[in-house]
Amino acid sequence: VMRRNPFGMDICCRKGSRSPLQELYNPTQVSLSNTAILHQIRRDQVTDTCRANSVSSKKRRVLTPNDLKHLVVDEDHEMIYCYVPKVACTNWKRVMMVLTGRGKYSDPMEIPANEAHVSSNLKTLNQYSIPEINHRLKNYMKFLFVREPFERLVSAYRNKFTQKYNTSFHKRYGTKIVRRQRKNATQEALRKGDDVKFEEFVAYLIDPHTQREEPFNEHWQTVYSLCHPCHIHYDLIGKYETLEEDSNYILQLAGVGNYLKFPTYAKSTRTTDEMTTEFFQNISSEHQTQLYEVYKLDFLMFNYSVPSYLKLE
């Protein structure tokens, strides 16, 4: 396979060459060094926010294996990617399958979306022993991708609650939301949970009972809680707004930029800022304020300003 597929041969086994971590902090190419400055600014923003909000991070000093299940490991290129749902995570998982597949895959877009989410196709950090975990956290380049928190939230709502095919979500969460948030709900709505309104979804998220009951689903969980940026030092913070540049920069650092580009395709269904504004128009200022509090650390940490459409109390 390796001989037939030059892609696989190059992409695997980078022993002897510089690691992405070395290339990031001591770039050999001028083109890489300008971008490095931007990422330094993003890293500093996270560090400063963690320091300023140390109260919230003191509660949990030690990460458990369960905290590491979103960190995908690429042994060959010494990289760790923390995936955040609704932030190009399907395409990044596809790319990670190409990088770790030892030549099994060459085009990310040929990998079906559902296959990218099969957990056995990628190795996560929680599958290693404690010494192995520590070694990788210290020596591998760690990165994640973030998105404007409310745009991500609306994207999750649209995908999980307005698409007819997502019956498992309707059953698991929709029925619960309808039962708790809707007065005089019909029997059908209680049974199916497939017509949750955005206002009801927001009321569910800010309800203290929800937080006590179980952790948020990963599609609307905060990046802060999914990737633990105050406990894990991320070398690169990519943004959904600059997805292509940031992704290809990472592939360049990994030494595979010549033959692996991040897949881009224009999706007309993509959740935009205008769309998010519309969704928030029916949310009371009281609920907007409470919701902002839930996602506040993500806003601060990744330098997203308070949306202009919010009417905070």
PDB file of C-alpha atoms in Angstrom:
ATOM      1  CA  VAL A   1       0.000   0.000   0.000  1.00  0.00           C
ATOM      2  CA  MET A   2       2.763   2.382   0.956  1.00  0.00           C
ATOM      3  CA  ARG A   3       4.553   1.878  -2.332  1.00  0.00           C
ATOM      4  CA  ARG A   4       1.430   2.300  -4.446  1.00  0.00           C
ATOM      5  CA  ASN A   5       0.309   5.356  -2.551  1.00  0.00           C
ATOM      6  CA  PRO A   6       3.060   7.983  -2.342  1.00  0.00           C
ATOM      7  CA  PHE A   7       0.612  10.121  -0.381  1.00  0.00           C
ATOM      8  CA  GLY A   8       0.481   7.505   2.356  1.00  0.00           C
ATOM      9  CA  MET A   9       4.215   7.079   2.405  1.00  0.00           C
ATOM     10  CA  ASP A  10       4.918  10.780   2.832  1.00  0.00           C
ATOM     11  CA  ILE A  11       2.106  11.447   5.176  1.00  0.00           C
ATOM     12  CA  CYS A  12       3.045   8.769   7.657  1.00  0.00           C
ATOM     13  CA  CYS A  13       6.162   8.473   9.686  1.00  0.00           C
ATOM     14  CA  ARG A  14       7.772  11.869   9.882  1.00  0.00           C
ATOM     15  CA  LYS A  15      10.631  10.650  12.062  1.00  0.00           C
ATOM     16  CA  GLY A  16      13.760  12.695  11.713  1.00  0.00           C
ATOM     17  CA  SER A  17      12.026  15.832  10.504  1.00  0.00           C
ATOM     18  CA  ARG A  18      10.977  18.688  12.748  1.00  0.00           C
ATOM     19  CA  SER A  19       7.818  18.220  14.764  1.00  0.00           C
ATOM     20  CA  PRO A  20       4.856  20.594  14.279  1.00  0.00           C
ATOM     21  CA  LEU A  21       5.564  21.941  17.754  1.00  0.00           C
ATOM     22  CA  GLN A  22       9.155  22.907  16.801  1.00  0.00           C
ATOM     23  CA  GLU A  23       7.963  24.386  13.518  1.00  0.00           C
ATOM     24  CA  LEU A  24       5.334  26.472  15.328  1.00  0.00           C
ATOM     25  CA  TYR A  25       7.590  28.001  17.973  1.00  0.00           C
ATOM     26  CA  ASN A  26      10.747  28.255  15.824  1.00  0.00           C
ATOM     27  CA  PRO A  27       9.507  28.596  12.255  1.00  0.00           C
ATOM     28  CA  THR A  28      11.988  27.903   9.463  1.00  0.00           C
ATOM     29  CA  GLN A  29       9.734  29.575   6.873  1.00  0.00           C
ATOM     30  CA  VAL A  30       8.977  33.289   6.915  1.00  0.00           C
ATOM     31  CA  SER A  31       5.414  32.615   5.710  1.00  0.00           C
ATOM     32  CA  LEU A  32       4.804  30.610   8.869  1.00  0.00           C
ATOM     33  CA  SER A  33       6.265  33.151  11.262  1.00  0.00           C
ATOM     34  CA  ASN A  34       3.693  35.915  10.546  1.00  0.00           C
ATOM     35  CA  THR A  35       0.833  33.578  11.311  1.00  0.00           C
ATOM     36  CA  ALA A  36       2.643  32.433  14.454  1.00  0.00           C
ATOM     37  CA  ILE A  37       2.239  35.941  15.897  1.00  0.00           C
ATOM     38  CA  LEU A  38      -1.543  35.843  15.426  1.00  0.00           C
ATOM     39  CA  HIS A  39      -1.729  32.522  17.242  1.00  0.00           C
ATOM     40  CA  GLN A  40       0.439  33.857  20.058  1.00  0.00           C
ATOM     41  CA  ILE A  41      -2.152  36.619  20.573  1.00  0.00           C
ATOM     42  CA  ARG A  42      -4.950  34.035  20.682  1.00  0.00           C
ATOM     43  CA  ARG A  43      -3.012  31.893  23.176  1.00  0.00           C
ATOM     44  CA  ASP A  44      -2.396  34.909  25.415  1.00  0.00           C
ATOM     45  CA  GLN A  45      -6.100  35.744  25.376  1.00  0.00           C
ATOM     46  CA  VAL A  46      -6.918  32.248  26.690  1.00  0.00           C
ATOM     47  CA  THR A  47      -4.210  32.435  29.367  1.00  0.00           C
ATOM     48  CA  ASP A  48      -5.387  35.862  30.546  1.00  0.00           C
ATOM     49  CA  THR A  49      -9.032  34.755  30.703  1.00  0.00           C
ATOM     50  CA  CYS A  50      -8.120  31.625  32.654  1.00  0.00           C
ATOM     51  CA  ARG A  51      -6.109  33.700  35.096  1.00  0.00           C
ATOM     52  CA  ALA A  52      -8.848  36.312  35.523  1.00  0.00           C
ATOM     53  CA  ASN A  53     -11.465  33.610  36.110  1.00  0.00           C
ATOM     54  CA  SER A  54      -9.302  31.298  38.194  1.00  0.00           C
ATOM     55  CA  VAL A  55     -12.214  30.863  40.610  1.00  0.00           C
ATOM     56  CA  SER A  56     -14.050  28.676  38.141  1.00  0.00           C
ATOM     57  CA  SER A  57     -10.994  26.648  37.185  1.00  0.00           C
ATOM     58  CA  LYS A  58      -9.900  25.920  40.777  1.00  0.00           C
ATOM     59  CA  LYS A  59     -12.853  23.637  41.291  1.00  0.00           C
ATOM     60  CA  ARG A  60     -11.371  20.954  39.060  1.00  0.00           C
ATOM     61  CA  ARG A  61      -7.650  20.694  39.146  1.00  0.00           C
ATOM     62  CA  VAL A  62      -7.248  17.116  37.948  1.00  0.00           C
ATOM     63  CA  LEU A  63      -8.565  16.008  34.603  1.00  0.00           C
ATOM     64  CA  THR A  64     -10.156  12.563  34.428  1.00  0.00           C
ATOM     65  CA  PRO A  65      -9.952  10.218  31.403  1.00  0.00           C
ATOM     66  CA  ASN A  66     -13.544  11.211  30.639  1.00  0.00           C
ATOM     67  CA  ASP A  67     -12.361  14.810  30.183  1.00  0.00           C
ATOM     68  CA  LEU A  68      -9.981  13.692  27.430  1.00  0.00           C
ATOM     69  CA  LYS A  69     -12.415  11.893  25.153  1.00  0.00           C
ATOM     70  CA  HIS A  70     -12.594  14.821  22.716  1.00  0.00           C
ATOM     71  CA  LEU A  71      -8.828  14.895  22.160  1.00  0.00           C
ATOM     72  CA  VAL A  72      -7.936  13.008  18.995  1.00  0.00           C
ATOM     73  CA  VAL A  73      -4.315  11.837  18.784  1.00  0.00           C
ATOM     74  CA  ASP A  74      -2.171  11.638  15.637  1.00  0.00           C
ATOM     75  CA  GLU A  75       0.952   9.680  16.574  1.00  0.00           C
ATOM     76  CA  ASP A  76       2.694  10.019  13.217  1.00  0.00           C
ATOM     77  CA  HIS A  77       2.603  13.800  13.128  1.00  0.00           C
ATOM     78  CA  GLU A  78       2.656  14.348  16.899  1.00  0.00           C
ATOM     79  CA  MET A  79      -0.564  16.345  17.018  1.00  0.00           C
ATOM     80  CA  ILE A  80      -3.637  16.389  19.257  1.00  0.00           C
ATOM     81  CA  TYR A  81      -6.923  17.865  18.049  1.00  0.00           C
ATOM     82  CA  CYS A  82      -9.778  18.661  20.435  1.00  0.00           C
ATOM     83  CA  TYR A  83     -12.965  18.462  18.408  1.00  0.00           C
ATOM     84  CA  VAL A  84     -15.868  20.800  19.080  1.00  0.00           C
ATOM     85  CA  PRO A  85     -19.173  19.843  17.416  1.00  0.00           C
ATOM     86  CA  LYS A  86     -20.574  22.460  15.009  1.00  0.00           C
ATOM     87  CA  VAL A  87     -17.103  23.887  14.333  1.00  0.00           C
ATOM     88  CA  ALA A  88     -16.084  21.990  11.172  1.00  0.00           C
ATOM     89  CA  CYS A  89     -15.481  18.932  13.301  1.00  0.00           C
ATOM     90  CA  THR A  90     -16.657  16.417  10.660  1.00  0.00           C
ATOM     91  CA  ASN A  91     -14.105  17.697   8.163  1.00  0.00           C
ATOM     92  CA  TRP A  92     -11.347  17.847  10.751  1.00  0.00           C
ATOM     93  CA  LYS A  93     -12.081  14.269  11.790  1.00  0.00           C
ATOM     94  CA  ARG A  94     -11.889  13.277   8.103  1.00  0.00           C
ATOM     95  CA  VAL A  95      -8.500  15.015   7.834  1.00  0.00           C
ATOM     96  CA  MET A  96      -7.301  13.241  11.002  1.00  0.00           C
ATOM     97  CA  MET A  97      -8.365   9.911   9.461  1.00  0.00           C
ATOM     98  CA  VAL A  98      -6.221  10.711   6.412  1.00  0.00           C
ATOM     99  CA  LEU A  99      -3.279  11.719   8.639  1.00  0.00           C
ATOM    100  CA  THR A 100      -3.480   8.657  10.888  1.00  0.00           C
ATOM    101  CA  GLY A 101      -4.657   6.146   8.289  1.00  0.00           C
ATOM    102  CA  ARG A 102      -1.152   5.237   7.076  1.00  0.00           C
ATOM    103  CA  GLY A 103      -2.207   5.602   3.453  1.00  0.00           C
ATOM    104  CA  LYS A 104      -5.613   3.984   3.828  1.00  0.00           C
ATOM    105  CA  TYR A 105      -7.341   7.258   2.875  1.00  0.00           C
ATOM    106  CA  SER A 106      -6.053  10.019   0.651  1.00  0.00           C
ATOM    107  CA  ASP A 107      -9.021  12.332   0.061  1.00  0.00           C
ATOM    108  CA  PRO A 108     -10.856  13.531   3.186  1.00  0.00           C
ATOM    109  CA  MET A 109     -14.054  14.179   1.250  1.00  0.00           C
ATOM    110  CA  GLU A 110     -14.265  10.553   0.125  1.00  0.00           C
ATOM    111  CA  ILE A 111     -14.819   9.562   3.763  1.00  0.00           C
ATOM    112  CA  PRO A 112     -18.582   9.489   4.487  1.00  0.00           C
ATOM    113  CA  ALA A 113     -19.603  11.895   7.265  1.00  0.00           C
ATOM    114  CA  ASN A 114     -21.056   9.141   9.452  1.00  0.00           C
ATOM    115  CA  GLU A 115     -17.793   7.182   9.176  1.00  0.00           C
ATOM    116  CA  ALA A 116     -15.851  10.194  10.467  1.00  0.00           C
ATOM    117  CA  HIS A 117     -17.886  10.006  13.674  1.00  0.00           C
ATOM    118  CA  VAL A 118     -17.297   6.290  14.328  1.00  0.00           C
ATOM    119  CA  SER A 119     -15.201   6.449  17.486  1.00  0.00           C
ATOM    120  CA  SER A 120     -13.014   3.438  16.620  1.00  0.00           C
ATOM    121  CA  ASN A 121     -11.721   5.236  13.495  1.00  0.00           C
ATOM    122  CA  LEU A 122      -9.709   7.686  15.579  1.00  0.00           C
ATOM    123  CA  LYS A 123      -7.693   7.265  18.751  1.00  0.00           C
ATOM    124  CA  THR A 124      -8.470   9.598  21.639  1.00  0.00           C
ATOM    125  CA  LEU A 125      -6.206  10.604  24.512  1.00  0.00           C
ATOM    126  CA  ASN A 126      -8.299   8.851  27.171  1.00  0.00           C
ATOM    127  CA  GLN A 127      -7.199   5.491  25.687  1.00  0.00           C
ATOM    128  CA  TYR A 128      -3.626   5.947  26.910  1.00  0.00           C
ATOM    129  CA  SER A 129      -1.990   5.353  30.285  1.00  0.00           C
ATOM    130  CA  ILE A 130      -1.325   8.355  32.559  1.00  0.00           C
ATOM    131  CA  PRO A 131       2.428   8.557  31.688  1.00  0.00           C
ATOM    132  CA  GLU A 132       1.592   8.271  27.962  1.00  0.00           C
ATOM    133  CA  ILE A 133      -1.046  10.992  28.293  1.00  0.00           C
ATOM    134  CA  ASN A 134       1.401  13.330  30.037  1.00  0.00           C
ATOM    135  CA  HIS A 135       4.110  12.660  27.461  1.00  0.00           C
ATOM    136  CA  ARG A 136       1.753  13.521  24.592  1.00  0.00           C
ATOM    137  CA  LEU A 137       0.349  16.611  26.266  1.00  0.00           C
ATOM    138  CA  LYS A 138       3.902  17.863  26.733  1.00  0.00           C
ATOM    139  CA  ASN A 139       5.393  16.980  23.348  1.00  0.00           C
ATOM    140  CA  TYR A 140       2.598  17.049  20.789  1.00  0.00           C
ATOM    141  CA  MET A 141       1.128  20.129  19.134  1.00  0.00           C
ATOM    142  CA  LYS A 142      -2.370  20.655  20.518  1.00  0.00           C
ATOM    143  CA  PHE A 143      -5.057  22.553  18.640  1.00  0.00           C
ATOM    144  CA  LEU A 144      -8.782  23.207  18.583  1.00  0.00           C
ATOM    145  CA  PHE A 145     -11.268  25.222  16.542  1.00  0.00           C
ATOM    146  CA  VAL A 146     -13.767  27.671  18.014  1.00  0.00           C
ATOM    147  CA  ARG A 147     -16.759  29.620  16.735  1.00  0.00           C
ATOM    148  CA  GLU A 148     -18.871  32.566  17.877  1.00  0.00           C
ATOM    149  CA  PRO A 149     -20.733  30.855  20.758  1.00  0.00           C
ATOM    150  CA  PHE A 150     -24.301  31.861  19.867  1.00  0.00           C
ATOM    151  CA  GLU A 151     -23.807  31.153  16.175  1.00  0.00           C
ATOM    152  CA  ARG A 152     -22.620  27.688  17.161  1.00  0.00           C
ATOM    153  CA  LEU A 153     -25.638  27.300  19.449  1.00  0.00           C
ATOM    154  CA  VAL A 154     -28.125  28.246  16.726  1.00  0.00           C
ATOM    155  CA  SER A 155     -26.319  25.893  14.360  1.00  0.00           C
ATOM    156  CA  ALA A 156     -26.714  23.057  16.875  1.00  0.00           C
ATOM    157  CA  TYR A 157     -30.396  23.876  17.400  1.00  0.00           C
ATOM    158  CA  ARG A 158     -31.109  23.979  13.651  1.00  0.00           C
ATOM    159  CA  ASN A 159     -29.291  20.724  13.057  1.00  0.00           C
ATOM    160  CA  LYS A 160     -30.666  18.743  15.998  1.00  0.00           C
ATOM    161  CA  PHE A 161     -34.187  20.082  16.412  1.00  0.00           C
ATOM    162  CA  THR A 162     -35.406  21.268  13.009  1.00  0.00           C
ATOM    163  CA  GLN A 163     -34.243  18.323  10.895  1.00  0.00           C
ATOM    164  CA  LYS A 164     -36.812  15.531  10.691  1.00  0.00           C
ATOM    165  CA  TYR A 165     -34.168  12.785  10.524  1.00  0.00           C
ATOM    166  CA  ASN A 166     -32.733  13.562  13.971  1.00  0.00           C
ATOM    167  CA  THR A 167     -35.337  11.442  15.756  1.00  0.00           C
ATOM    168  CA  SER A 168     -32.862  10.224  18.404  1.00  0.00           C
ATOM    169  CA  PHE A 169     -32.316  13.843  19.513  1.00  0.00           C
ATOM    170  CA  HIS A 170     -36.036  14.567  19.448  1.00  0.00           C
ATOM    171  CA  LYS A 171     -36.676  11.539  21.670  1.00  0.00           C
ATOM    172  CA  ARG A 172     -33.714  12.086  23.977  1.00  0.00           C
ATOM    173  CA  TYR A 173     -33.874  15.868  24.434  1.00  0.00           C
ATOM    174  CA  GLY A 174     -36.917  17.191  22.570  1.00  0.00           C
ATOM    175  CA  THR A 175     -39.472  15.299  24.654  1.00  0.00           C
ATOM    176  CA  LYS A 176     -37.730  16.444  27.840  1.00  0.00           C
ATOM    177  CA  ILE A 177     -37.669  20.094  26.708  1.00  0.00           C
ATOM    178  CA  VAL A 178     -41.334  20.045  25.672  1.00  0.00           C
ATOM    179  CA  ARG A 179     -42.367  18.401  28.938  1.00  0.00           C
ATOM    180  CA  ARG A 180     -40.483  20.942  31.003  1.00  0.00           C
ATOM    181  CA  GLN A 181     -40.929  24.159  29.056  1.00  0.00           C
ATOM    182  CA  ARG A 182     -44.279  23.956  27.249  1.00  0.00           C
ATOM    183  CA  LYS A 183     -47.575  24.581  28.982  1.00  0.00           C
ATOM    184  CA  ASN A 184     -50.486  22.493  27.682  1.00  0.00           C
ATOM    185  CA  ALA A 185     -48.269  20.418  25.368  1.00  0.00           C
ATOM    186  CA  THR A 186     -50.151  17.957  23.163  1.00  0.00           C
ATOM    187  CA  GLN A 187     -49.687  14.215  23.683  1.00  0.00           C
ATOM    188  CA  GLU A 188     -48.036  13.985  20.263  1.00  0.00           C
ATOM    189  CA  ALA A 189     -45.499  16.719  21.104  1.00  0.00           C
ATOM    190  CA  LEU A 190     -44.701  14.983  24.401  1.00  0.00           C
ATOM    191  CA  ARG A 191     -44.199  11.691  22.596  1.00  0.00           C
ATOM    192  CA  LYS A 192     -42.213  12.904  19.581  1.00  0.00           C
ATOM    193  CA  GLY A 193     -40.398  16.023  20.787  1.00  0.00           C
ATOM    194  CA  ASP A 194     -39.821  17.036  17.177  1.00  0.00           C
ATOM    195  CA  ASP A 195     -41.117  20.616  17.244  1.00  0.00           C
ATOM    196  CA  VAL A 196     -38.987  22.277  19.930  1.00  0.00           C
ATOM    197  CA  LYS A 197     -38.946  26.071  19.557  1.00  0.00           C
ATOM    198  CA  PHE A 198     -35.679  27.959  19.964  1.00  0.00           C
ATOM    199  CA  GLU A 199     -37.167  29.857  22.938  1.00  0.00           C
ATOM    200  CA  GLU A 200     -37.877  26.523  24.651  1.00  0.00           C
ATOM    201  CA  PHE A 201     -34.374  25.296  23.909  1.00  0.00           C
ATOM    202  CA  VAL A 202     -32.893  28.445  25.499  1.00  0.00           C
ATOM    203  CA  ALA A 203     -35.168  28.110  28.551  1.00  0.00           C
ATOM    204  CA  TYR A 204     -33.961  24.502  28.906  1.00  0.00           C
ATOM    205  CA  LEU A 205     -30.291  25.557  28.735  1.00  0.00           C
ATOM    206  CA  ILE A 206     -30.581  28.231  31.417  1.00  0.00           C
ATOM    207  CA  ASP A 207     -32.753  26.118  33.718  1.00  0.00           C
ATOM    208  CA  PRO A 208     -30.579  25.279  36.794  1.00  0.00           C
ATOM    209  CA  HIS A 209     -32.311  21.886  36.896  1.00  0.00           C
ATOM    210  CA  THR A 210     -30.785  21.007  33.499  1.00  0.00           C
ATOM    211  CA  GLN A 211     -27.245  21.690  34.674  1.00  0.00           C
ATOM    212  CA  ARG A 212     -27.756  19.643  37.845  1.00  0.00           C
ATOM    213  CA  GLU A 213     -29.340  16.729  36.028  1.00  0.00           C
ATOM    214  CA  GLU A 214     -26.513  15.895  33.602  1.00  0.00           C
ATOM    215  CA  PRO A 215     -23.766  17.607  31.603  1.00  0.00           C
ATOM    216  CA  PHE A 216     -24.844  19.414  28.434  1.00  0.00           C
ATOM    217  CA  ASN A 217     -24.821  17.410  25.219  1.00  0.00           C
ATOM    218  CA  GLU A 218     -21.534  17.982  23.346  1.00  0.00           C
ATOM    219  CA  HIS A 219     -23.320  19.907  20.566  1.00  0.00           C
ATOM    220  CA  TRP A 220     -24.181  22.747  22.946  1.00  0.00           C
ATOM    221  CA  GLN A 221     -21.607  22.193  25.672  1.00  0.00           C
ATOM    222  CA  THR A 222     -19.160  25.094  26.102  1.00  0.00           C
ATOM    223  CA  VAL A 223     -15.739  24.783  24.471  1.00  0.00           C
ATOM    224  CA  TYR A 224     -14.359  25.562  27.917  1.00  0.00           C
ATOM    225  CA  SER A 225     -15.905  22.338  29.276  1.00  0.00           C
ATOM    226  CA  LEU A 226     -15.200  20.149  26.231  1.00  0.00           C
ATOM    227  CA  CYS A 227     -11.519  20.975  25.710  1.00  0.00           C
ATOM    228  CA  HIS A 228     -10.411  22.330  29.137  1.00  0.00           C
ATOM    229  CA  PRO A 229      -8.247  25.188  27.799  1.00  0.00           C
ATOM    230  CA  CYS A 230      -7.389  26.313  31.336  1.00  0.00           C
ATOM    231  CA  HIS A 231      -5.839  22.929  32.131  1.00  0.00           C
ATOM    232  CA  ILE A 232      -4.475  21.978  28.715  1.00  0.00           C
ATOM    233  CA  HIS A 233      -2.191  24.439  26.948  1.00  0.00           C
ATOM    234  CA  TYR A 234      -3.369  24.653  23.323  1.00  0.00           C
ATOM    235  CA  ASP A 235      -0.654  25.693  20.910  1.00  0.00           C
ATOM    236  CA  LEU A 236      -3.101  26.729  18.223  1.00  0.00           C
ATOM    237  CA  ILE A 237      -6.609  28.102  18.389  1.00  0.00           C
ATOM    238  CA  GLY A 238      -8.230  28.006  15.000  1.00  0.00           C
ATOM    239  CA  LYS A 239     -11.378  29.993  14.298  1.00  0.00           C
ATOM    240  CA  TYR A 240     -14.397  29.059  12.225  1.00  0.00           C
ATOM    241  CA  GLU A 241     -14.272  32.543  10.717  1.00  0.00           C
ATOM    242  CA  THR A 242     -10.776  31.859   9.330  1.00  0.00           C
ATOM    243  CA  LEU A 243     -11.209  28.107   8.975  1.00  0.00           C
ATOM    244  CA  GLU A 244      -9.361  27.604   5.712  1.00  0.00           C
ATOM    245  CA  GLU A 245      -6.268  29.649   6.566  1.00  0.00           C
ATOM    246  CA  ASP A 246      -5.968  28.244  10.083  1.00  0.00           C
ATOM    247  CA  SER A 247      -6.485  24.660   8.963  1.00  0.00           C
ATOM    248  CA  ASN A 248      -3.973  24.820   6.146  1.00  0.00           C
ATOM    249  CA  TYR A 249      -1.480  26.499   8.486  1.00  0.00           C
ATOM    250  CA  ILE A 250      -1.744  23.484  10.797  1.00  0.00           C
ATOM    251  CA  LEU A 251      -1.257  21.082   7.868  1.00  0.00           C
ATOM    252  CA  GLN A 252       1.774  23.102   6.812  1.00  0.00           C
ATOM    253  CA  LEU A 253       3.269  22.851  10.309  1.00  0.00           C
ATOM    254  CA  ALA A 254       2.661  19.097  10.181  1.00  0.00           C
ATOM    255  CA  GLY A 255       4.707  18.956   6.982  1.00  0.00           C
ATOM    256  CA  VAL A 256       1.818  17.691   4.831  1.00  0.00           C
ATOM    257  CA  GLY A 257       0.640  21.014   3.389  1.00  0.00           C
ATOM    258  CA  ASN A 258       1.934  20.210  -0.093  1.00  0.00           C
ATOM    259  CA  TYR A 259      -0.475  17.359  -0.717  1.00  0.00           C
ATOM    260  CA  LEU A 260      -3.219  17.705   1.848  1.00  0.00           C
ATOM    261  CA  LYS A 261      -5.498  20.742   1.851  1.00  0.00           C
ATOM    262  CA  PHE A 262      -8.392  21.289   4.202  1.00  0.00           C
ATOM    263  CA  PRO A 263     -11.632  20.531   2.342  1.00  0.00           C
ATOM    264  CA  THR A 264     -13.702  23.593   1.536  1.00  0.00           C
ATOM    265  CA  TYR A 265     -17.167  23.691   0.148  1.00  0.00           C
ATOM    266  CA  ALA A 266     -19.739  26.435   0.302  1.00  0.00           C
ATOM    267  CA  LYS A 267     -22.715  25.276   2.301  1.00  0.00           C
ATOM    268  CA  SER A 268     -25.764  27.392   1.654  1.00  0.00           C
ATOM    269  CA  THR A 269     -27.370  26.023   4.822  1.00  0.00           C
ATOM    270  CA  ARG A 270     -24.604  27.388   7.038  1.00  0.00           C
ATOM    271  CA  THR A 271     -25.731  29.315  10.105  1.00  0.00           C
ATOM    272  CA  THR A 272     -24.757  32.977   9.726  1.00  0.00           C
ATOM    273  CA  ASP A 273     -24.650  36.003  11.971  1.00  0.00           C
ATOM    274  CA  GLU A 274     -27.843  37.388  10.379  1.00  0.00           C
ATOM    275  CA  MET A 275     -29.633  34.115  11.022  1.00  0.00           C
ATOM    276  CA  THR A 276     -28.471  34.054  14.635  1.00  0.00           C
ATOM    277  CA  THR A 277     -29.765  37.611  15.101  1.00  0.00           C
ATOM    278  CA  GLU A 278     -33.208  36.489  13.914  1.00  0.00           C
ATOM    279  CA  PHE A 279     -33.305  33.544  16.296  1.00  0.00           C
ATOM    280  CA  PHE A 280     -32.533  35.771  19.252  1.00  0.00           C
ATOM    281  CA  GLN A 281     -35.269  38.308  18.476  1.00  0.00           C
ATOM    282  CA  ASN A 282     -37.902  36.346  20.393  1.00  0.00           C
ATOM    283  CA  ILE A 283     -35.705  35.710  23.435  1.00  0.00           C
ATOM    284  CA  SER A 284     -36.431  37.981  26.400  1.00  0.00           C
ATOM    285  CA  SER A 285     -33.595  40.171  27.651  1.00  0.00           C
ATOM    286  CA  GLU A 286     -33.689  38.252  30.941  1.00  0.00           C
ATOM    287  CA  HIS A 287     -33.129  34.938  29.168  1.00  0.00           C
ATOM    288  CA  GLN A 288     -30.500  36.474  26.881  1.00  0.00           C
ATOM    289  CA  THR A 289     -28.581  37.650  29.944  1.00  0.00           C
ATOM    290  CA  GLN A 290     -28.771  34.245  31.613  1.00  0.00           C
ATOM    291  CA  LEU A 291     -27.705  32.477  28.420  1.00  0.00           C
ATOM    292  CA  TYR A 292     -24.778  34.844  27.963  1.00  0.00           C
ATOM    293  CA  GLU A 293     -23.642  33.931  31.490  1.00  0.00           C
ATOM    294  CA  VAL A 294     -23.609  30.234  30.519  1.00  0.00           C
ATOM    295  CA  TYR A 295     -21.346  30.886  27.514  1.00  0.00           C
ATOM    296  CA  LYS A 296     -19.497  33.914  28.877  1.00  0.00           C
ATOM    297  CA  LEU A 297     -16.120  32.179  29.279  1.00  0.00           C
ATOM    298  CA  ASP A 298     -16.187  31.058  25.645  1.00  0.00           C
ATOM    299  CA  PHE A 299     -16.905  34.633  24.547  1.00  0.00           C
ATOM    300  CA  LEU A 300     -14.060  36.050  26.656  1.00  0.00           C
ATOM    301  CA  MET A 301     -11.519  33.301  26.128  1.00  0.00           C
ATOM    302  CA  PHE A 302     -11.729  33.288  22.339  1.00  0.00           C
ATOM    303  CA  ASN A 303     -12.153  37.042  21.976  1.00  0.00           C
ATOM    304  CA  TYR A 304     -15.724  37.236  20.708  1.00  0.00           C
ATOM    305  CA  SER A 305     -17.457  40.497  21.545  1.00  0.00           C
ATOM    306  CA  VAL A 306     -20.946  40.614  22.999  1.00  0.00           C
ATOM    307  CA  PRO A 307     -23.297  40.382  19.972  1.00  0.00           C
ATOM    308  CA  SER A 308     -24.875  43.716  19.038  1.00  0.00           C
ATOM    309  CA  TYR A 309     -28.355  42.148  18.869  1.00  0.00           C
ATOM    310  CA  LEU A 310     -28.306  41.157  22.563  1.00  0.00           C
ATOM    311  CA  LYS A 311     -30.386  43.156  25.005  1.00  0.00           C
ATOM    312  CA  LEU A 312     -28.530  42.313  28.202  1.00  0.00           C
ATOM    313  CA  GLU A 313     -29.970  43.310  31.555  1.00  0.00           C
TER     314      GLU A 313
END
